[in-house]
Short mmCIF file of N, CA and C in Angstrom, two decimals:
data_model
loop_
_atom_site.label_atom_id
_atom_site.label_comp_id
_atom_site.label_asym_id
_atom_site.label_seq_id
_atom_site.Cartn_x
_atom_site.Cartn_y
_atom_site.Cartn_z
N UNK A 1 -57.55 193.43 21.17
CA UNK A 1 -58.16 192.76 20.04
C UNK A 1 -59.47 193.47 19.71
N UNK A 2 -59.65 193.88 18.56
CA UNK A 2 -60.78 194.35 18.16
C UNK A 2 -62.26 193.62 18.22
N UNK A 3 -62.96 193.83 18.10
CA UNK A 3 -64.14 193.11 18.45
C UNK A 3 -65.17 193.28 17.17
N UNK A 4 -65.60 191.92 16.36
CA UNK A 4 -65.82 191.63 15.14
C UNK A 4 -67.18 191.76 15.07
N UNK A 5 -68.28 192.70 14.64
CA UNK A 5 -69.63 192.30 14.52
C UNK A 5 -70.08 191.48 13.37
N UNK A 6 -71.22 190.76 13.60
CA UNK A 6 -71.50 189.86 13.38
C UNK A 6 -73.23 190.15 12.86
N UNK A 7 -73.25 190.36 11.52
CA UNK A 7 -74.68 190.47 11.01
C UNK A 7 -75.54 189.57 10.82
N UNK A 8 -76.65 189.41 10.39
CA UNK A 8 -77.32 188.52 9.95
C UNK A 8 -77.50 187.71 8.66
N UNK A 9 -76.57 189.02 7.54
CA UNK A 9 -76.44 188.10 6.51
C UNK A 9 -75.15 186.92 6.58
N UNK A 10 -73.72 187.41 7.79
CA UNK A 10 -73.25 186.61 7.86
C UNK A 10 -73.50 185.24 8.42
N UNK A 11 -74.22 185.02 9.30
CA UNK A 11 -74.92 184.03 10.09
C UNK A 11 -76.08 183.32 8.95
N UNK A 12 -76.43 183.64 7.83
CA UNK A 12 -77.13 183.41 7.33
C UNK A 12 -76.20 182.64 5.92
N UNK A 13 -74.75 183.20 5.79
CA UNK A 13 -74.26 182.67 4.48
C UNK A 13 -73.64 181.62 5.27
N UNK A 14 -73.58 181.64 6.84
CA UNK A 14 -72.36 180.24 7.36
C UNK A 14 -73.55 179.41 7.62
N UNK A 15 -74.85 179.66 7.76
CA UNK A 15 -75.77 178.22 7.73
C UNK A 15 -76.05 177.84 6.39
N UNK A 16 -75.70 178.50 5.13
CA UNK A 16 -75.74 178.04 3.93
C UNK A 16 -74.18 177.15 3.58
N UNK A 17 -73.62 177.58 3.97
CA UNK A 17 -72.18 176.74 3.48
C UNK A 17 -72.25 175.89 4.56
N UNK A 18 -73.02 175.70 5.89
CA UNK A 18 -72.95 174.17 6.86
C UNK A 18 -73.52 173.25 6.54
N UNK A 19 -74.90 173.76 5.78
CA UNK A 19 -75.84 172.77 5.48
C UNK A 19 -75.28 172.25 3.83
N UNK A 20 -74.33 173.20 3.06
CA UNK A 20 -74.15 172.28 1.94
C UNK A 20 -72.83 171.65 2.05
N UNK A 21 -72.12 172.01 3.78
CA UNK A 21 -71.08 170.54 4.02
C UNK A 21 -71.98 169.39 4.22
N UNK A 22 -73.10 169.55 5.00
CA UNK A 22 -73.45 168.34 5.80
C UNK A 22 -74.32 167.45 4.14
N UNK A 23 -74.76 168.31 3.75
CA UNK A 23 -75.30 167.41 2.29
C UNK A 23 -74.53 166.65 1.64
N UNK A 24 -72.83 167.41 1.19
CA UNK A 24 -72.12 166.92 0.75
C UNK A 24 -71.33 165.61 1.43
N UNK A 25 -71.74 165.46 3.11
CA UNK A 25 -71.13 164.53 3.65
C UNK A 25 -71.51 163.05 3.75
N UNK A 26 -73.38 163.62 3.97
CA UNK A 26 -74.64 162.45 3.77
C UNK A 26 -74.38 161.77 2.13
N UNK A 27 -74.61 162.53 1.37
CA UNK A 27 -74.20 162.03 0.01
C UNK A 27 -72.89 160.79 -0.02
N UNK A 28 -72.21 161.47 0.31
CA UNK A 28 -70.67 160.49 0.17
C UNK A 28 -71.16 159.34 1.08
N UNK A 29 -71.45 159.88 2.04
CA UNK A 29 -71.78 158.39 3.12
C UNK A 29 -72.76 157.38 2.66
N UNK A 30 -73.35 157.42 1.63
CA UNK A 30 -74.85 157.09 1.72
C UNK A 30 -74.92 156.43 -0.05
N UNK A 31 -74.25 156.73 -0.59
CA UNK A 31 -73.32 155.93 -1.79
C UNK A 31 -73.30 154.79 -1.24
N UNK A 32 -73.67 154.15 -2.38
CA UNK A 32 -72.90 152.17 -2.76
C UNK A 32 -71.62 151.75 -2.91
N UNK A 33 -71.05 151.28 -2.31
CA UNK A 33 -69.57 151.34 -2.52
C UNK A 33 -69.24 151.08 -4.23
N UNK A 34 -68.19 151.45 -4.68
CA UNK A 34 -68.21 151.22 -6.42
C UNK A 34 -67.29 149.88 -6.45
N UNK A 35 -66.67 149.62 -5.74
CA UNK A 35 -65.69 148.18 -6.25
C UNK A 35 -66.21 147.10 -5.03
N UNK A 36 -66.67 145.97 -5.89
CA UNK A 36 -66.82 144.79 -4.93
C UNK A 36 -65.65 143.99 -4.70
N UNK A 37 -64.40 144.68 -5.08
CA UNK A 37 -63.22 143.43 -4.27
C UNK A 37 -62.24 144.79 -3.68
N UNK A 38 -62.25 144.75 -2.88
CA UNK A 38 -61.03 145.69 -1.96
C UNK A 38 -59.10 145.14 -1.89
N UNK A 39 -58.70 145.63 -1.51
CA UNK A 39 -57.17 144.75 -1.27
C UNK A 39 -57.40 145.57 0.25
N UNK A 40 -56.30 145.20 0.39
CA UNK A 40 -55.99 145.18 1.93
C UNK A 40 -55.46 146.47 2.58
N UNK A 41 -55.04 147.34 1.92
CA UNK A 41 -54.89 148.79 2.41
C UNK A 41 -56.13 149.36 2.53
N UNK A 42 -57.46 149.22 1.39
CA UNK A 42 -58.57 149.52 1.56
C UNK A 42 -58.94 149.44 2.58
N UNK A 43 -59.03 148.00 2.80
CA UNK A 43 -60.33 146.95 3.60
C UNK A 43 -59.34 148.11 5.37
N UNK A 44 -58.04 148.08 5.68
CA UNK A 44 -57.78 148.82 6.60
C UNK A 44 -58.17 150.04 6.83
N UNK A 45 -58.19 150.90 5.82
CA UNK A 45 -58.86 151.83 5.67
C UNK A 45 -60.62 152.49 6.32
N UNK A 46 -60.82 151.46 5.12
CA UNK A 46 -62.45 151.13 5.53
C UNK A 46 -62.45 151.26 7.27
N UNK A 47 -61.99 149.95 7.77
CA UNK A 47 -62.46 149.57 8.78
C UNK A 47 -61.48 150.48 10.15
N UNK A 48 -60.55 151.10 9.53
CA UNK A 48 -59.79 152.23 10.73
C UNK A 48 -58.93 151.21 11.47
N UNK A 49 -58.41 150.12 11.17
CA UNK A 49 -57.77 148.91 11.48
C UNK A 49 -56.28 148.79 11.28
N UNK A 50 -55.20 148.35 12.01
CA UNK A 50 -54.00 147.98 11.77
C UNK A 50 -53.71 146.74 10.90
N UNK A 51 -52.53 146.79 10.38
CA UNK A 51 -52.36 145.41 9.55
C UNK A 51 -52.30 144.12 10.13
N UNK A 52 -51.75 144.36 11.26
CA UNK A 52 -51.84 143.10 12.39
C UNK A 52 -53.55 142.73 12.66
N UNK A 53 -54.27 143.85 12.79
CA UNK A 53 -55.60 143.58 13.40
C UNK A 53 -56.36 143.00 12.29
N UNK A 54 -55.92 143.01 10.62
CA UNK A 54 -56.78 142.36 9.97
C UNK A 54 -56.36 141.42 9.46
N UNK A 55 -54.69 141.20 9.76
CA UNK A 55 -54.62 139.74 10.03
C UNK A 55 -55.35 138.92 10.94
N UNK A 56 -55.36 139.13 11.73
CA UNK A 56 -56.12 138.13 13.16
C UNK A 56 -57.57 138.24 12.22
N UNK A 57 -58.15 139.17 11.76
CA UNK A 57 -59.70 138.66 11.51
C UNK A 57 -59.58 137.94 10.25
N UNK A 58 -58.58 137.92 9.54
CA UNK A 58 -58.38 136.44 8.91
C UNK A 58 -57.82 135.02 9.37
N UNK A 59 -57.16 135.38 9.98
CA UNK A 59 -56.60 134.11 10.84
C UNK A 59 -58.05 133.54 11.34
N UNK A 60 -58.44 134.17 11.78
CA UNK A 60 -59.29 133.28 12.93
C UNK A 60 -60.97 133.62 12.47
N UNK A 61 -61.06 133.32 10.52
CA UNK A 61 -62.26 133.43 10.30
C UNK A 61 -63.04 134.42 10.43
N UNK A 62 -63.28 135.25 10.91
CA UNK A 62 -63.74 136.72 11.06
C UNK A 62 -64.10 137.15 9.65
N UNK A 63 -63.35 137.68 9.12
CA UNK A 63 -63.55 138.17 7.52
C UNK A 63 -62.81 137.31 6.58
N UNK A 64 -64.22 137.07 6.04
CA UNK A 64 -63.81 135.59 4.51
C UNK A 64 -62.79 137.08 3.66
N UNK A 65 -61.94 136.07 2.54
CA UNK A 65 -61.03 136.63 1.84
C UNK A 65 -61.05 135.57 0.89
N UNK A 66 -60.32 136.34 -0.71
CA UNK A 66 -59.99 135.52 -1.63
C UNK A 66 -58.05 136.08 -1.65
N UNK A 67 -57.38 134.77 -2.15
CA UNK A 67 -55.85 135.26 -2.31
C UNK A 67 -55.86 135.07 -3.11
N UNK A 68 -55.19 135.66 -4.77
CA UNK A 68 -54.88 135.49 -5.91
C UNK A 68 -53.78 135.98 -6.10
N UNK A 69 -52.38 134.90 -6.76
CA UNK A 69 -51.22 135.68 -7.02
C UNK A 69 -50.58 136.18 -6.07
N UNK A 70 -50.41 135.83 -4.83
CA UNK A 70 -49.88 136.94 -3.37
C UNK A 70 -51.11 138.07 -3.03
N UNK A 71 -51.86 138.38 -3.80
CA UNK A 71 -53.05 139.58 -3.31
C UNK A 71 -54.07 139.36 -2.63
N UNK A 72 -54.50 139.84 -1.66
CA UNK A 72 -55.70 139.65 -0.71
C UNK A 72 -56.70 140.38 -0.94
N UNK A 73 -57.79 139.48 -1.47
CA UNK A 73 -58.91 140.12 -1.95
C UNK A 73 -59.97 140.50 -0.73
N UNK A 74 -60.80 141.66 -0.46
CA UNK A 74 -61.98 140.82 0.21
C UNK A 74 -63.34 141.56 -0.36
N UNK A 75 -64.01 141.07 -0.12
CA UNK A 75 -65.43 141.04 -0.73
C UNK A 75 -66.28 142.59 -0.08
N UNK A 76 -66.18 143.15 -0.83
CA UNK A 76 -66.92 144.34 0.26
C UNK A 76 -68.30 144.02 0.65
N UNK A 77 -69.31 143.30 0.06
CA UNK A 77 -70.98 143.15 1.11
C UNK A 77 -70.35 142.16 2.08
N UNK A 78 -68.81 141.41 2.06
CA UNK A 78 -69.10 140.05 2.77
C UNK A 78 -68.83 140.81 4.29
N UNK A 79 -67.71 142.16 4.05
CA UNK A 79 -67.05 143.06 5.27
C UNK A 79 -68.81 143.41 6.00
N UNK A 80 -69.33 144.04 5.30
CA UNK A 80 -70.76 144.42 5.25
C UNK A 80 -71.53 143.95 6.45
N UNK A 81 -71.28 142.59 5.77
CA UNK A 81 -72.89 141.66 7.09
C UNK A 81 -71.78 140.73 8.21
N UNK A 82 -70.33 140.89 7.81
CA UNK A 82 -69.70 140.35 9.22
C UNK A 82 -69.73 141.77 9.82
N UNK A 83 -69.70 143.47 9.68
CA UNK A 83 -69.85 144.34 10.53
C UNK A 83 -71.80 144.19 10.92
N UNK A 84 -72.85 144.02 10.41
CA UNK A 84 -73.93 144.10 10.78
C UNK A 84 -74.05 142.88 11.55
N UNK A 85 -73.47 141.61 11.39
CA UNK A 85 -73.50 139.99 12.17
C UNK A 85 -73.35 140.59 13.75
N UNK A 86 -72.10 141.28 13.52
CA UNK A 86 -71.32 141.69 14.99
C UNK A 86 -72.33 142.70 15.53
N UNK A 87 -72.75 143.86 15.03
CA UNK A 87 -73.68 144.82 15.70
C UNK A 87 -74.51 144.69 17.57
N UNK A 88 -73.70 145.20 18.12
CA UNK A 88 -74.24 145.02 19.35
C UNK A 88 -75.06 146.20 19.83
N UNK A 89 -76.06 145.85 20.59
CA UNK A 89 -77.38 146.40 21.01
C UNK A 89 -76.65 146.49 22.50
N UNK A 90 -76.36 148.46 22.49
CA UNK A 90 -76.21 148.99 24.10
C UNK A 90 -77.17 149.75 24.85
N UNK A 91 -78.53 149.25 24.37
CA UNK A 91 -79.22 149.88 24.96
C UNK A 91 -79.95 149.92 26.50
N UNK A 92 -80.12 150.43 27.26
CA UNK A 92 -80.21 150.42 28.48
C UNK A 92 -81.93 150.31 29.07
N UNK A 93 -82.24 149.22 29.65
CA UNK A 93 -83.67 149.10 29.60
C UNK A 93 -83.93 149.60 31.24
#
């Protein structure tokens, strides 16, 4: 295998294209969400959750929901402050 040198302007154009992934990533993250009612593939989405698992956090109160017509609405600030409600402190004193 040949052996690739490695200049300084290259090292210099891959910290320019890292730093305008990581901008482009903060940006997206750091956005307001645009729709305040989700359906339920979202809200799984969102939360990296199975369909079973966001049944149970309706079943059992966890995350308020609206149903309209067969559709399951949920409120995106309400997902919001039941994930900040839950927020647990692992810090080690």
């Amino acid at each position: 295998m040949a052996a690739k040198i490695i200049t300084p302007e290259d090292l210099n154009e891959f910290k320019e294209d890292l730093l305008k992934d990581i901008k482009l990533l903060i940006t997206n993250q750091s956005k307001p969400h645009a729709k305040k009612w989700l359906k339920s593939p979202e809200v799984r989405k969102l939360l990296g959750i199975s369909t079973g698992t966001l049944q149970n956090l309706r079943i059992n109160g966890t995350l308020p929901y609206t149903k309209m017509g067969g559709v399951i609405y949920y409120d995106y600030m309400e997902i919001m402050k039941v994930l900040d409600k839950n927020t647990v402190n692992n810090s080690e004193d």
